[in-house]
Short mmCIF file of N, CA and C in Angstrom, two decimals:
data_model
loop_
_atom_site.label_atom_id
_atom_site.label_comp_id
_atom_site.label_asym_id
_atom_site.label_seq_id
_atom_site.Cartn_x
_atom_site.Cartn_y
_atom_site.Cartn_z
N MET A 1 22.69 6.87 -3.64
CA MET A 1 21.51 6.17 -3.85
C MET A 1 20.27 7.11 -3.22
N ASN A 2 19.35 7.23 -4.07
CA ASN A 2 18.15 8.01 -3.67
C ASN A 2 16.99 7.02 -3.43
N MET A 3 16.85 6.55 -2.23
CA MET A 3 15.88 5.72 -1.79
C MET A 3 14.42 6.31 -2.14
N GLN A 4 13.52 5.56 -2.83
CA GLN A 4 12.25 5.98 -2.99
C GLN A 4 11.20 5.16 -2.25
N VAL A 5 10.09 5.92 -1.89
CA VAL A 5 9.00 5.32 -1.19
C VAL A 5 7.73 5.50 -1.92
N CYS A 6 7.05 4.30 -2.06
CA CYS A 6 5.59 4.34 -2.52
C CYS A 6 4.68 4.17 -1.40
N ASN A 7 3.91 5.32 -1.11
CA ASN A 7 3.06 5.29 0.10
C ASN A 7 1.65 5.22 -0.31
N ILE A 8 0.97 4.15 0.22
CA ILE A 8 -0.44 3.94 -0.22
C ILE A 8 -1.27 4.09 1.08
N SER A 9 -2.13 5.01 1.11
CA SER A 9 -3.07 5.28 2.22
C SER A 9 -4.43 4.57 1.97
N PHE A 10 -5.05 4.05 2.99
CA PHE A 10 -6.29 3.31 2.89
C PHE A 10 -7.26 3.89 3.94
N GLN A 11 -8.53 4.02 3.57
CA GLN A 11 -9.53 4.34 4.63
C GLN A 11 -10.61 3.35 4.39
N LEU A 12 -11.04 2.68 5.49
CA LEU A 12 -11.87 1.57 5.41
C LEU A 12 -13.19 1.72 6.00
N ASN A 13 -14.26 0.90 5.50
CA ASN A 13 -15.43 0.76 6.13
C ASN A 13 -15.05 -0.03 7.43
N PRO A 14 -15.42 0.34 8.64
CA PRO A 14 -15.07 -0.33 9.83
C PRO A 14 -15.43 -1.88 9.79
N ALA A 15 -16.48 -2.24 9.13
CA ALA A 15 -16.97 -3.54 9.14
C ALA A 15 -16.13 -4.57 8.44
N ILE A 16 -15.13 -4.05 7.52
CA ILE A 16 -14.27 -4.96 6.93
C ILE A 16 -12.88 -5.00 7.50
N GLN A 17 -12.61 -4.19 8.56
CA GLN A 17 -11.20 -4.14 9.01
C GLN A 17 -10.55 -5.43 9.35
N PRO A 18 -11.21 -6.31 10.23
CA PRO A 18 -10.62 -7.54 10.54
C PRO A 18 -10.15 -8.42 9.30
N ALA A 19 -11.06 -8.62 8.42
CA ALA A 19 -10.76 -9.39 7.20
C ALA A 19 -9.87 -8.76 6.40
N TRP A 20 -9.98 -7.44 6.12
CA TRP A 20 -9.05 -6.59 5.40
C TRP A 20 -7.58 -6.73 5.91
N LEU A 21 -7.36 -6.61 7.22
CA LEU A 21 -6.04 -6.72 7.85
C LEU A 21 -5.39 -8.10 7.50
N ILE A 22 -6.19 -9.14 7.68
CA ILE A 22 -5.64 -10.49 7.26
C ILE A 22 -5.20 -10.56 5.89
N TRP A 23 -6.22 -10.01 5.01
CA TRP A 23 -5.82 -10.04 3.59
C TRP A 23 -4.65 -9.27 3.19
N MET A 24 -4.52 -8.14 3.89
CA MET A 24 -3.38 -7.25 3.48
C MET A 24 -2.11 -7.94 3.86
N LYS A 25 -2.00 -8.56 5.03
CA LYS A 25 -0.76 -9.24 5.59
C LYS A 25 -0.56 -10.60 4.93
N THR A 26 -1.45 -11.24 4.43
CA THR A 26 -1.24 -12.68 3.79
C THR A 26 -1.34 -12.58 2.34
N ASN A 27 -1.80 -11.50 1.68
CA ASN A 27 -1.95 -11.47 0.15
C ASN A 27 -1.34 -10.26 -0.38
N PHE A 28 -1.90 -9.13 -0.12
CA PHE A 28 -1.61 -7.85 -0.81
C PHE A 28 -0.03 -7.49 -0.63
N ILE A 29 0.36 -7.44 0.63
CA ILE A 29 1.74 -7.04 0.80
C ILE A 29 2.69 -8.07 0.36
N SER A 30 2.38 -9.34 0.52
CA SER A 30 3.21 -10.33 -0.08
C SER A 30 3.46 -10.27 -1.59
N ASP A 31 2.22 -10.04 -2.28
CA ASP A 31 2.31 -9.79 -3.66
C ASP A 31 3.08 -8.58 -4.23
N LEU A 32 3.00 -7.47 -3.37
CA LEU A 32 3.84 -6.38 -3.69
C LEU A 32 5.27 -6.63 -3.56
N MET A 33 5.68 -7.28 -2.40
CA MET A 33 7.11 -7.70 -2.24
C MET A 33 7.58 -8.69 -3.23
N ALA A 34 6.75 -9.57 -3.75
CA ALA A 34 7.12 -10.48 -4.72
C ALA A 34 7.44 -9.98 -6.03
N THR A 35 7.08 -8.66 -6.29
CA THR A 35 7.38 -8.09 -7.56
C THR A 35 8.93 -7.87 -7.76
N GLY A 36 9.64 -7.79 -6.58
CA GLY A 36 11.10 -7.58 -6.60
C GLY A 36 11.38 -6.08 -6.73
N CYS A 37 10.44 -5.30 -6.70
CA CYS A 37 10.65 -3.90 -6.92
C CYS A 37 11.04 -3.13 -5.53
N PHE A 38 10.66 -3.81 -4.50
CA PHE A 38 10.84 -3.22 -3.10
C PHE A 38 11.66 -4.07 -2.19
N ILE A 39 12.55 -3.30 -1.40
CA ILE A 39 13.38 -4.04 -0.60
C ILE A 39 12.81 -4.12 0.95
N ASP A 40 11.85 -3.35 1.32
CA ASP A 40 11.37 -3.34 2.62
C ASP A 40 9.87 -2.66 2.58
N HIS A 41 9.16 -2.93 3.62
CA HIS A 41 7.82 -2.21 3.76
C HIS A 41 7.59 -1.96 5.24
N LYS A 42 6.69 -0.85 5.47
CA LYS A 42 6.19 -0.64 6.80
C LYS A 42 4.70 -0.54 6.60
N PHE A 43 4.00 -1.02 7.59
CA PHE A 43 2.49 -0.96 7.56
C PHE A 43 1.97 -0.28 8.91
N TYR A 44 1.27 0.78 8.79
CA TYR A 44 0.92 1.58 9.93
C TYR A 44 -0.58 1.76 9.98
N GLN A 45 -1.13 1.78 11.11
CA GLN A 45 -2.47 2.30 11.47
C GLN A 45 -2.33 3.74 11.97
N LEU A 46 -3.16 4.63 11.33
CA LEU A 46 -3.09 6.07 11.74
C LEU A 46 -4.01 6.23 13.04
N GLU A 47 -3.67 7.10 13.89
CA GLU A 47 -4.50 7.42 15.01
C GLU A 47 -5.38 8.59 14.60
N VAL A 48 -6.71 8.17 14.43
CA VAL A 48 -7.72 9.18 13.99
C VAL A 48 -8.78 9.14 15.02
N PRO A 49 -9.63 10.25 15.05
CA PRO A 49 -10.69 10.45 15.93
C PRO A 49 -11.68 9.24 15.76
N GLU A 50 -12.35 9.05 16.86
CA GLU A 50 -13.25 7.80 16.95
C GLU A 50 -14.31 7.77 15.85
N ASP A 51 -14.77 9.05 15.57
CA ASP A 51 -15.83 9.19 14.57
C ASP A 51 -15.39 9.02 13.17
N GLN A 52 -14.01 8.78 12.89
CA GLN A 52 -13.53 8.58 11.52
C GLN A 52 -13.24 7.14 11.34
N ASN A 53 -13.41 6.74 9.97
CA ASN A 53 -13.14 5.44 9.58
C ASN A 53 -11.60 5.01 9.84
N PRO A 54 -11.40 3.64 10.05
CA PRO A 54 -10.02 3.31 10.25
C PRO A 54 -9.22 3.73 9.10
N THR A 55 -7.87 4.11 9.34
CA THR A 55 -7.07 4.59 8.24
C THR A 55 -5.59 3.95 8.47
N PHE A 56 -5.08 3.51 7.36
CA PHE A 56 -3.84 2.81 7.42
C PHE A 56 -2.95 3.34 6.25
N THR A 57 -1.64 3.11 6.45
CA THR A 57 -0.77 3.51 5.33
C THR A 57 0.28 2.41 5.21
N LEU A 58 0.66 2.17 3.96
CA LEU A 58 1.59 1.07 3.65
C LEU A 58 2.75 1.86 2.87
N GLN A 59 3.99 1.74 3.46
CA GLN A 59 5.11 2.41 2.76
C GLN A 59 6.01 1.27 2.18
N LEU A 60 6.31 1.32 0.96
CA LEU A 60 7.02 0.34 0.23
C LEU A 60 8.35 1.02 -0.23
N TYR A 61 9.52 0.47 0.18
CA TYR A 61 10.70 1.10 -0.09
C TYR A 61 11.44 0.42 -1.36
N ALA A 62 11.80 1.39 -2.30
CA ALA A 62 12.52 0.90 -3.51
C ALA A 62 13.95 1.47 -3.55
N VAL A 63 14.94 0.89 -4.09
CA VAL A 63 16.30 1.40 -4.00
C VAL A 63 16.50 2.57 -4.91
N ASP A 64 15.72 2.82 -5.89
CA ASP A 64 15.82 3.95 -6.79
C ASP A 64 14.58 4.15 -7.69
N LYS A 65 14.51 5.18 -8.41
CA LYS A 65 13.40 5.62 -9.20
C LYS A 65 13.18 4.47 -10.31
N THR A 66 14.17 3.86 -10.75
CA THR A 66 14.04 2.74 -11.70
C THR A 66 13.08 1.67 -11.23
N GLN A 67 13.36 1.18 -10.01
CA GLN A 67 12.66 0.16 -9.34
C GLN A 67 11.09 0.62 -9.24
N LEU A 68 11.01 1.81 -8.64
CA LEU A 68 9.65 2.26 -8.36
C LEU A 68 8.91 2.42 -9.71
N SER A 69 9.57 2.97 -10.72
CA SER A 69 8.99 3.00 -12.09
C SER A 69 8.50 1.70 -12.56
N LYS A 70 9.43 0.61 -12.45
CA LYS A 70 9.21 -0.65 -12.82
C LYS A 70 7.85 -1.20 -12.18
N TYR A 71 7.65 -0.93 -10.88
CA TYR A 71 6.39 -1.19 -10.13
C TYR A 71 5.26 -0.61 -10.84
N HIS A 72 5.27 0.63 -11.09
CA HIS A 72 4.13 1.36 -11.68
C HIS A 72 3.79 0.86 -12.95
N THR A 73 4.88 0.70 -13.78
CA THR A 73 4.48 0.24 -15.21
C THR A 73 4.07 -1.13 -15.38
N GLN A 74 4.75 -2.13 -14.55
CA GLN A 74 4.60 -3.54 -14.79
C GLN A 74 3.58 -4.14 -13.88
N PHE A 75 3.40 -3.64 -12.69
CA PHE A 75 2.71 -4.44 -11.65
C PHE A 75 1.53 -3.70 -10.97
N ALA A 76 1.63 -2.34 -10.91
CA ALA A 76 0.61 -1.69 -10.03
C ALA A 76 -0.84 -1.85 -10.66
N ASP A 77 -1.02 -1.71 -11.86
CA ASP A 77 -2.49 -1.96 -12.25
C ASP A 77 -3.07 -3.32 -11.91
N THR A 78 -2.34 -4.34 -12.09
CA THR A 78 -2.78 -5.69 -11.75
C THR A 78 -3.21 -5.67 -10.27
N LEU A 79 -2.19 -5.32 -9.37
CA LEU A 79 -2.26 -5.45 -7.89
C LEU A 79 -3.52 -4.52 -7.36
N ILE A 80 -3.58 -3.31 -8.03
CA ILE A 80 -4.60 -2.43 -7.46
C ILE A 80 -6.03 -2.97 -8.01
N LEU A 81 -6.10 -3.64 -9.14
CA LEU A 81 -7.29 -4.23 -9.59
C LEU A 81 -7.75 -5.24 -8.74
N GLN A 82 -6.74 -6.11 -8.05
CA GLN A 82 -7.05 -7.05 -7.07
C GLN A 82 -7.71 -6.42 -5.96
N LEU A 83 -7.18 -5.29 -5.42
CA LEU A 83 -7.72 -4.54 -4.27
C LEU A 83 -9.17 -4.15 -4.56
N ASN A 84 -9.20 -3.58 -5.72
CA ASN A 84 -10.68 -3.07 -6.09
C ASN A 84 -11.72 -4.24 -6.15
N ASN A 85 -11.28 -5.33 -6.73
CA ASN A 85 -12.14 -6.44 -6.94
C ASN A 85 -12.50 -7.03 -5.60
N LYS A 86 -11.52 -7.05 -4.66
CA LYS A 86 -11.73 -7.68 -3.36
C LYS A 86 -12.63 -6.79 -2.55
N TRP A 87 -12.37 -5.52 -2.39
CA TRP A 87 -13.01 -4.71 -1.40
C TRP A 87 -13.84 -3.51 -2.01
N GLY A 88 -13.76 -3.19 -3.19
CA GLY A 88 -14.61 -2.18 -3.79
C GLY A 88 -14.53 -0.87 -3.07
N GLU A 89 -15.66 -0.22 -2.96
CA GLU A 89 -15.65 1.10 -2.23
C GLU A 89 -15.64 1.04 -0.67
N GLN A 90 -15.48 -0.21 -0.18
CA GLN A 90 -15.33 -0.30 1.28
C GLN A 90 -13.91 -0.03 1.74
N CYS A 91 -13.08 0.16 0.68
CA CYS A 91 -11.58 0.42 0.89
C CYS A 91 -11.20 1.59 -0.07
N LEU A 92 -11.20 2.87 0.41
CA LEU A 92 -10.60 3.92 -0.44
C LEU A 92 -9.22 4.09 -0.16
N TYR A 93 -8.58 4.41 -1.21
CA TYR A 93 -7.11 4.58 -1.15
C TYR A 93 -6.50 5.59 -2.05
N PHE A 94 -5.34 6.09 -1.77
CA PHE A 94 -4.58 6.93 -2.79
C PHE A 94 -3.09 6.55 -2.59
N SER A 95 -2.29 6.95 -3.62
CA SER A 95 -0.92 6.58 -3.65
C SER A 95 -0.07 7.76 -3.89
N THR A 96 1.10 7.90 -3.24
CA THR A 96 1.95 8.95 -3.47
C THR A 96 3.35 8.39 -3.48
N ASN A 97 4.27 8.99 -4.34
CA ASN A 97 5.64 8.56 -4.30
C ASN A 97 6.43 9.73 -3.55
N MET A 98 7.48 9.24 -2.81
CA MET A 98 8.35 10.16 -1.97
C MET A 98 9.75 9.76 -2.13
N GLN A 99 10.68 10.73 -1.85
CA GLN A 99 12.18 10.35 -1.90
C GLN A 99 12.57 10.62 -0.57
N ILE A 100 13.41 9.78 0.02
CA ILE A 100 13.97 9.87 1.34
C ILE A 100 15.11 10.97 1.09
N VAL A 101 15.09 11.97 1.95
CA VAL A 101 16.11 13.10 1.92
C VAL A 101 17.15 13.05 2.99
N ASN A 102 17.05 12.17 4.09
CA ASN A 102 18.04 12.34 5.11
C ASN A 102 18.95 11.19 5.01
#
């Protein structure tokens, strides 16, 4: 089995951080997990210099490429649209796919 990881990195306007964290934990991550494409997730805050905006990363674990592909084709656009509609340019993000090799 080749476990796949969808990694989404976020950089925030500091003013939205408290509300964004609540929304991520109560809405966005729950919606991502409800797709059935992922078996686990990890949510991290990166340590950055004080003069940089808060940065977070969300890692979503899929059992294989089929499940990760299903997320991208069936769910990603809708969920990312929710993120954009809620936070706009106050929350910048990018996504990468990774394969666990150990």
